[in-house]
Coordinates of C-alpha atoms in Angstrom, one line a residue:
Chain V
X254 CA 0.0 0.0 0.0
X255 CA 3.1 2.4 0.0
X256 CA 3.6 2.3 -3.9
X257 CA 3.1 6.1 -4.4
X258 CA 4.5 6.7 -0.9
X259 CA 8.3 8.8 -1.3
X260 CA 10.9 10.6 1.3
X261 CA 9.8 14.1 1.6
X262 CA 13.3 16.6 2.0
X263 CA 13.4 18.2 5.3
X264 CA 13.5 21.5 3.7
X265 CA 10.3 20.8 1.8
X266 CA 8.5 19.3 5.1
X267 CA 6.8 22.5 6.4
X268 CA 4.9 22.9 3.1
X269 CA 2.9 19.7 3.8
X270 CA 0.8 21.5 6.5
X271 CA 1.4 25.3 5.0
X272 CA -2.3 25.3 3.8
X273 CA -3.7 24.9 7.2
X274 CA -5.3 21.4 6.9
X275 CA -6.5 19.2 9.3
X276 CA -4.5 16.4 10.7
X277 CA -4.5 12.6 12.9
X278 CA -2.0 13.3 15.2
X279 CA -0.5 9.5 16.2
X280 CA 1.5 8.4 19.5
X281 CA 3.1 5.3 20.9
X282 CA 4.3 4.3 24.3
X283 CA 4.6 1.2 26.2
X284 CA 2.9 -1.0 23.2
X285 CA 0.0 1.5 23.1
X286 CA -0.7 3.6 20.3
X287 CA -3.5 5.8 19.7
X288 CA -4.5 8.6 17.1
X289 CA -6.4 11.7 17.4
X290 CA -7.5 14.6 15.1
X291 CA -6.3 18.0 15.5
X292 CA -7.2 21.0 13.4
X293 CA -4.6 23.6 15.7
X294 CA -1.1 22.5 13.9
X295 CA 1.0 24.9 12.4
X296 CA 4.4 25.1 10.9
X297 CA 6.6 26.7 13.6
X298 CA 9.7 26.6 11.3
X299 CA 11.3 25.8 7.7
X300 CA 14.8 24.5 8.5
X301 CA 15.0 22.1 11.1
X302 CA 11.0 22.2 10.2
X303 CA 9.6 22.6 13.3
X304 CA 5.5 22.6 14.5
X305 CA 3.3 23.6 17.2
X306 CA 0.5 21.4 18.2
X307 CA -2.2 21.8 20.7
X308 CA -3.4 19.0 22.8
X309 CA -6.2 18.6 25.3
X310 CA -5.2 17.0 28.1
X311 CA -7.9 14.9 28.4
X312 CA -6.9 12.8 25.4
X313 CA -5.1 10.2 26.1
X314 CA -3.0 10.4 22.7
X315 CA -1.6 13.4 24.6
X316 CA -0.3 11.2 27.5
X317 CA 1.5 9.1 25.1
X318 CA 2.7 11.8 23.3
X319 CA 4.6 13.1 26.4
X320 CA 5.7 9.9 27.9
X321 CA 7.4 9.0 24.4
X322 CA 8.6 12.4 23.9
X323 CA 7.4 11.6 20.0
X324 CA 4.6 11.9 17.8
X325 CA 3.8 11.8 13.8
X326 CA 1.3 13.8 12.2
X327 CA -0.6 11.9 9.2
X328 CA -2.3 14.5 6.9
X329 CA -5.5 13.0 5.9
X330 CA -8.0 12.8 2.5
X331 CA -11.5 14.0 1.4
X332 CA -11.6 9.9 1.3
X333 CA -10.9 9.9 5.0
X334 CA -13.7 12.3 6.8
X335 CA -15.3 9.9 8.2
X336 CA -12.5 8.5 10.1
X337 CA -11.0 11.7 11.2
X338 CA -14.5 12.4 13.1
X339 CA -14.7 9.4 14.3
X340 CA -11.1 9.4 15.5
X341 CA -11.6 13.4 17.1
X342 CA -14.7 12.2 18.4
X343 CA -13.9 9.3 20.3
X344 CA -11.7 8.5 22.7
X345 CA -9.5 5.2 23.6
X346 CA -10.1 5.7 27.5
X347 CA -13.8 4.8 26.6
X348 CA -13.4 3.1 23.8
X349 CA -10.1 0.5 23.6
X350 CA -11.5 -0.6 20.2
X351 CA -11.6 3.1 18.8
X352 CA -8.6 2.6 15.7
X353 CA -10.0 -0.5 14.4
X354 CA -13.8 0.5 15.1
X355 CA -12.7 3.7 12.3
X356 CA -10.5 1.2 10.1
X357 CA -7.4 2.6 10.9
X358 CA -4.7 0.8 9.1
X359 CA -1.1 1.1 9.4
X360 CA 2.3 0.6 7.2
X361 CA 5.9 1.3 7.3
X362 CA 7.3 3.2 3.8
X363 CA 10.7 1.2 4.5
X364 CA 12.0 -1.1 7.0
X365 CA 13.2 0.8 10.4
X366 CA 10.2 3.5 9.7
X367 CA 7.8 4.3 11.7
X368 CA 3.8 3.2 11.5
X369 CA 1.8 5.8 9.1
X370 CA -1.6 5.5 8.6
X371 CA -3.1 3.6 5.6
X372 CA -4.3 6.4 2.9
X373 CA -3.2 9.8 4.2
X374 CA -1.9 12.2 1.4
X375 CA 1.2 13.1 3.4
X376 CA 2.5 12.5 7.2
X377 CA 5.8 14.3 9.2
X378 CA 7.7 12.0 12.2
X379 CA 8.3 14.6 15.3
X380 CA 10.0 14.8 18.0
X381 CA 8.8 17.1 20.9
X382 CA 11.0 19.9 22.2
X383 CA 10.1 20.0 25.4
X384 CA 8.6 23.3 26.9
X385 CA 6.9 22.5 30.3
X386 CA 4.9 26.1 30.7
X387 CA 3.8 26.2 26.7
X388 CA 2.5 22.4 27.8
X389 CA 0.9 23.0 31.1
X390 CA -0.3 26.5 30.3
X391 CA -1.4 26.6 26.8
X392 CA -1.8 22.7 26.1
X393 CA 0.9 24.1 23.2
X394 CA 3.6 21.4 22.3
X395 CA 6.3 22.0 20.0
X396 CA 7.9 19.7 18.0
X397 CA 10.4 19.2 15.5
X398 CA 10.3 16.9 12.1
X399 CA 12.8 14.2 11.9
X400 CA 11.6 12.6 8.5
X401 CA 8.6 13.5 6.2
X402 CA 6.6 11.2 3.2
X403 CA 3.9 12.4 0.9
X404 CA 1.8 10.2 -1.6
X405 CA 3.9 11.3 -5.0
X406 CA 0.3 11.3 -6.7
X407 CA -0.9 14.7 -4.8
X408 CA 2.8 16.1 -3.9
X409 CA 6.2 15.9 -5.4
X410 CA 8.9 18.2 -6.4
X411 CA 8.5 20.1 -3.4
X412 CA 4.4 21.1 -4.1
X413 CA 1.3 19.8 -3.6
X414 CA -0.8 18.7 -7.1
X415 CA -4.6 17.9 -6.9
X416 CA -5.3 17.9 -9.9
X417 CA -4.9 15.0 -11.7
X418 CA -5.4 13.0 -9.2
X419 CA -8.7 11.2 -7.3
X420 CA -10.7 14.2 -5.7
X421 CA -10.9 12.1 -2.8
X422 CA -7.1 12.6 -2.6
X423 CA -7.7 16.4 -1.4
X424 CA -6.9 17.3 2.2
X425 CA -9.4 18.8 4.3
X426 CA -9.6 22.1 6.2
X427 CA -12.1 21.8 9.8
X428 CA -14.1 24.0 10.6
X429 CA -16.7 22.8 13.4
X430 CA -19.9 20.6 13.7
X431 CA -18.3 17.6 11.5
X432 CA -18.1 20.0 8.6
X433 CA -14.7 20.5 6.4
X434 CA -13.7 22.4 3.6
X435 CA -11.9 20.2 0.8
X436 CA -8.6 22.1 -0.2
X437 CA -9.5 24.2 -3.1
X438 CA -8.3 25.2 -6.6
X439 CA -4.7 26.1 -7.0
X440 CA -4.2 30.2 -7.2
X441 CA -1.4 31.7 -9.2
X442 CA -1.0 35.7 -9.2
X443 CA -1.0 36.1 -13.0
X444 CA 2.3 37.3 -13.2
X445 CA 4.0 35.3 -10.6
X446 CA 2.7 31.8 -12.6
X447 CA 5.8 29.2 -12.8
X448 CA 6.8 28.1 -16.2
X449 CA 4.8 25.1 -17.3
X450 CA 2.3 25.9 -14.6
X451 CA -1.2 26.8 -15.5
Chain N
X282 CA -17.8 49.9 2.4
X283 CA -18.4 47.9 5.6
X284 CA -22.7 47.2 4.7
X285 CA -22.1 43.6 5.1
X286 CA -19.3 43.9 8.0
X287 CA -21.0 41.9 11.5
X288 CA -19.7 41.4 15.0
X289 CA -18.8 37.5 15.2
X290 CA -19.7 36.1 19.0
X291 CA -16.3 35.8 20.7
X292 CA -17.3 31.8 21.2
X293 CA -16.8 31.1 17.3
X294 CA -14.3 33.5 17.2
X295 CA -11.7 30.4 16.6
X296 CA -13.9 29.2 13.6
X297 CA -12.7 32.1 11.4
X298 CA -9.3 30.9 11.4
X299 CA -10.1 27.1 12.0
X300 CA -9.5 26.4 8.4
X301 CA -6.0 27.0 8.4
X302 CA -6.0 30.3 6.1
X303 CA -3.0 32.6 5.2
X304 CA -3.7 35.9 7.4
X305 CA -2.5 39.8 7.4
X306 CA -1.4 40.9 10.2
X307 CA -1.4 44.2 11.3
X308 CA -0.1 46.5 13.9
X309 CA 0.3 50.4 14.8
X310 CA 2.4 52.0 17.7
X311 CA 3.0 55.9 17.7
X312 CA 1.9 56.4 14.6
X313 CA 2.5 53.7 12.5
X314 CA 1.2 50.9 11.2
X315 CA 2.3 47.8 9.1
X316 CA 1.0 45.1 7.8
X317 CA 2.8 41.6 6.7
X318 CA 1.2 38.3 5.2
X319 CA 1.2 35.6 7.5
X320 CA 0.9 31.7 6.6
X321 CA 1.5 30.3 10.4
X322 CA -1.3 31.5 12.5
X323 CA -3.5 29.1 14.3
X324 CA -6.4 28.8 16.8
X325 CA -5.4 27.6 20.5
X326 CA -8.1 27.7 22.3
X327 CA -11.8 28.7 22.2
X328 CA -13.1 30.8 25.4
X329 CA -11.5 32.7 25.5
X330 CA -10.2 32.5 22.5
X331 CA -6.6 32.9 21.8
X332 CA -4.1 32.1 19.2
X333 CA -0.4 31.7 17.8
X334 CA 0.9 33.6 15.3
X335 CA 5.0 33.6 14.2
X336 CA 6.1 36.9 13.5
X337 CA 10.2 36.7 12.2
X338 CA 12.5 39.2 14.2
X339 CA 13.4 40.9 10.7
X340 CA 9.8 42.1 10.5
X341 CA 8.4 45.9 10.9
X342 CA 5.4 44.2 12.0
X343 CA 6.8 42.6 14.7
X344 CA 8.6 45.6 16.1
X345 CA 4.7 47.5 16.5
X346 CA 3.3 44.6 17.5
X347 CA 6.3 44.1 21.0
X348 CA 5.8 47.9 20.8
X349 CA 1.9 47.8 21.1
X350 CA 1.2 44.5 22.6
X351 CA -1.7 44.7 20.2
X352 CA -2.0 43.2 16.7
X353 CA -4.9 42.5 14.1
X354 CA -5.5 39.7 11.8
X355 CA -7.2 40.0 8.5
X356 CA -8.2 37.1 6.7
X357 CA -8.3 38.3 2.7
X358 CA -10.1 36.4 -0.2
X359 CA -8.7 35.5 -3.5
X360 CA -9.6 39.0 -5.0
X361 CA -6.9 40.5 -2.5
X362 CA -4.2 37.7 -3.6
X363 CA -1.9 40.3 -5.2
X364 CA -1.7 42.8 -2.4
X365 CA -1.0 39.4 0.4
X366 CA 1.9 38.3 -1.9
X367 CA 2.9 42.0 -2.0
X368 CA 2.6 42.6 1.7
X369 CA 4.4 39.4 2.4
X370 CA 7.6 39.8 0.2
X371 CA 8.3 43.9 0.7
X372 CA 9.2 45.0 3.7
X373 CA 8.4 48.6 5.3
X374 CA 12.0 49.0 6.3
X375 CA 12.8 49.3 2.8
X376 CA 9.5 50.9 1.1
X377 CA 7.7 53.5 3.6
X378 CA 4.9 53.5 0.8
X379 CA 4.5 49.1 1.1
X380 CA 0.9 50.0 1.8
X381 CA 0.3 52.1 -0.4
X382 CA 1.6 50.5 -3.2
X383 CA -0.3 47.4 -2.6
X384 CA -3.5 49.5 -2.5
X385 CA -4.0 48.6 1.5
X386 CA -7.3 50.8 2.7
X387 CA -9.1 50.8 5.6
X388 CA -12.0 51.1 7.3
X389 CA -13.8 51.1 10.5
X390 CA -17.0 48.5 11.1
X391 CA -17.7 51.3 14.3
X392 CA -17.1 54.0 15.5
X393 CA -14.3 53.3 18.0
X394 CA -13.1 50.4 16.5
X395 CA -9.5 49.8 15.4
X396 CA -9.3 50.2 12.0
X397 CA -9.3 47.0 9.7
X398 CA -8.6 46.1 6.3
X399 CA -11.2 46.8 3.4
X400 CA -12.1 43.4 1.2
X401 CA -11.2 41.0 3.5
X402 CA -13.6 38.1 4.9
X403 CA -12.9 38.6 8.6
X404 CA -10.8 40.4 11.2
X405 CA -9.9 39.7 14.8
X406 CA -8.8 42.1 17.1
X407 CA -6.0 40.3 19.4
X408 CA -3.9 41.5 22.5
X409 CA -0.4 40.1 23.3
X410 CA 0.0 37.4 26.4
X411 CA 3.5 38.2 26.8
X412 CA 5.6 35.3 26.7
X413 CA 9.4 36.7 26.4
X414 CA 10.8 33.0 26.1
X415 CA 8.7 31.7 23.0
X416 CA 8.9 35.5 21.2
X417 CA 12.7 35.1 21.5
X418 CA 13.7 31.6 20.9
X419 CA 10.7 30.4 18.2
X420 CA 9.4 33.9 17.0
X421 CA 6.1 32.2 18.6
X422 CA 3.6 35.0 19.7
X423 CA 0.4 34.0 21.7
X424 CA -2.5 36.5 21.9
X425 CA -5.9 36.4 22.9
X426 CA -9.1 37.7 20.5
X427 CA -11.0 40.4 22.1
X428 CA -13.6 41.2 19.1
X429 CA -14.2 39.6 16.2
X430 CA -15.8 40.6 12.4
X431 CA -16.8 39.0 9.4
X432 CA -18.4 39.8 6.3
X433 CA -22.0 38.1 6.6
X434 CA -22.2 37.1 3.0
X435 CA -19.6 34.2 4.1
X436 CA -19.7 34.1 7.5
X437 CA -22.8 33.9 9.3
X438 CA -24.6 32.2 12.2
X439 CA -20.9 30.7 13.4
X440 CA -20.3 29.1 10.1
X441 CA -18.3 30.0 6.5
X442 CA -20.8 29.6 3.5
X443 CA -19.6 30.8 0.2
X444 CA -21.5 29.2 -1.7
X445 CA -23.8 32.0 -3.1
X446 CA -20.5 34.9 -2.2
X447 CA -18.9 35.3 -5.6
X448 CA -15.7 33.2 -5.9
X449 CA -13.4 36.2 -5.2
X450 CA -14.7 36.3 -1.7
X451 CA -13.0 32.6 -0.9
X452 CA -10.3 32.3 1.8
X453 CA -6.7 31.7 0.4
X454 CA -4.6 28.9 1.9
X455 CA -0.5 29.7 1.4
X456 CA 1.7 27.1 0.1
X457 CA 5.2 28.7 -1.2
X458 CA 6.2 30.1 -3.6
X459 CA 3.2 32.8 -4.4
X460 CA 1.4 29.3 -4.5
X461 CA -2.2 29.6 -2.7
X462 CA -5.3 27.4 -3.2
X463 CA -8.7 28.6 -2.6
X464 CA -10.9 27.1 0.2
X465 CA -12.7 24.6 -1.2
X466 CA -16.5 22.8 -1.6
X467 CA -17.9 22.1 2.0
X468 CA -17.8 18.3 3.1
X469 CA -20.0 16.8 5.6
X470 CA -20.0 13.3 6.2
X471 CA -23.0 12.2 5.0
X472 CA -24.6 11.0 8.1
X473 CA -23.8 13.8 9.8
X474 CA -25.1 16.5 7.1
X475 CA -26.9 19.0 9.0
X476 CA -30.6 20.0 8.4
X477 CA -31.0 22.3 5.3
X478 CA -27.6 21.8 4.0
X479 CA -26.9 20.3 1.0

């Protein structure tokens, strides 16, 4: 299931979340793993790429997220609503069957990677710098992006594409009440449009 | 020009800017008053409502905003794609006229209101929580919203509808490179499809 799934530079790693979508936000500690969705993260930095996330300290995807000092950001589809609501709706200290109740699958782009989720356009591995008073004041973490991947059918070359490819491959922007806005048509400046770009 | 310019309820103040779009920000202290194009703003927390926003130490912007402890954020439509490239690659330092020159005007929605841009979708009035570690070391700003605007014909009742706004009223999302797309179609999950909306 990783056939279209390619290294993303680190230089190029901020521009997977530029546009402000939504994302599943993943942890694992101690043989648990769990995944939440997260509309608040925001590139903090371009080089090392570094973001800012806000978690709730009632999930527990938060508590694993500070007792493995790690987390990795999966940016999900149009394809995929479903199981983001689900997965920002529910929680694993109710429900210990929440991944696999919203068909969460997982793979590894190469051996030694981590565990991405099945089907996401694009996803960033991070490593949490810690900042005790952003944490316990704000719920703010910041982290920075060890290694990135994108699905080469919707970004490459440093840019995202849409067209071309499945509109259900289109990230999604939250807004509130289950609704999302699909990322949109591409918008050039007239005199600012690349070569070859239309 | 501000006919269609409401107060937005400080509780879905967050929902202007949920969607991840790119933002002006603005500032004034003695006298006066920049604005920059920002990509990395974001929503952290809802009542009251605050947010992040990363403001780089070469930026005029920043200086009045330190100076003020006050900033504004604008969120423009595609119309006003031009002047956010324009806003986002001069800098005051070297053009005193920036604003001029990329045809900035303003208004105000009331009478002792600060002064926002015309043509934008919405605006948020914000006021500095002064936190001298994460302005110095990440350039990371936190402030929290104290009013709130939008123009009804796309945001209304708590909720961005542009369908029925002409197209040039849509929110921009940044990528790089004067790269934007526009905020797409709405997508509910179907089950979840509130009453009256298609």
């Amino acid at each position: 299931m990783s056939d279209f799934v390619r290294p993303v530079p680190l230089e190029h790693a901020y521009r997977l979340i530029n546009h402000g979508p939504v994302v599943l936000v993943s942890a694992t500690y101690g043989g648990d793993t769990n995944v939440m969705a997260a509309a608040w993260v925001c590139a903090l930095d371009f080089s090392p790429p570094k973001v800012t996330l806000v978690l709730d300290k009632a999930t527990h995807t938060r508590a694993l997220v500070e007792a493995s000092g790690q987390c990795l950001l999966h940016v999900p589809t149009r394809d995929q609503a479903r199981m983001v609501l689900g997965l920002g709706s529910d929680t694993a200290r109710q429900d210990p069957h929440k991944l696999s109740k919203h068909g969460v699958q997982w793979f590894q782009p190469t051996e030694g990677s981590p565990n991405l989720v099945q089907g996401c356009a694009a996803w960033l591995q991070c490593r949490v710098i810690l900042e005790p008073h952003n944490q316990a004041a704000y719920d703010l973490f910041i982290a920075e992006v060890d290694a990135a991947w994108a699905d080469e059918r919707v970004f490459s070359g440093g840019r995202w594409h849409f067209e071309g490819a499945p509109d259900g491959m289109r990230t999604l922007h939250y807004v509130a009440g289950g609704q999302f806005f699909v990322t949109g048509a591409p918008w050039w400046v007239e005199d600012r449009v690349p070569d070859g770009t239309t």
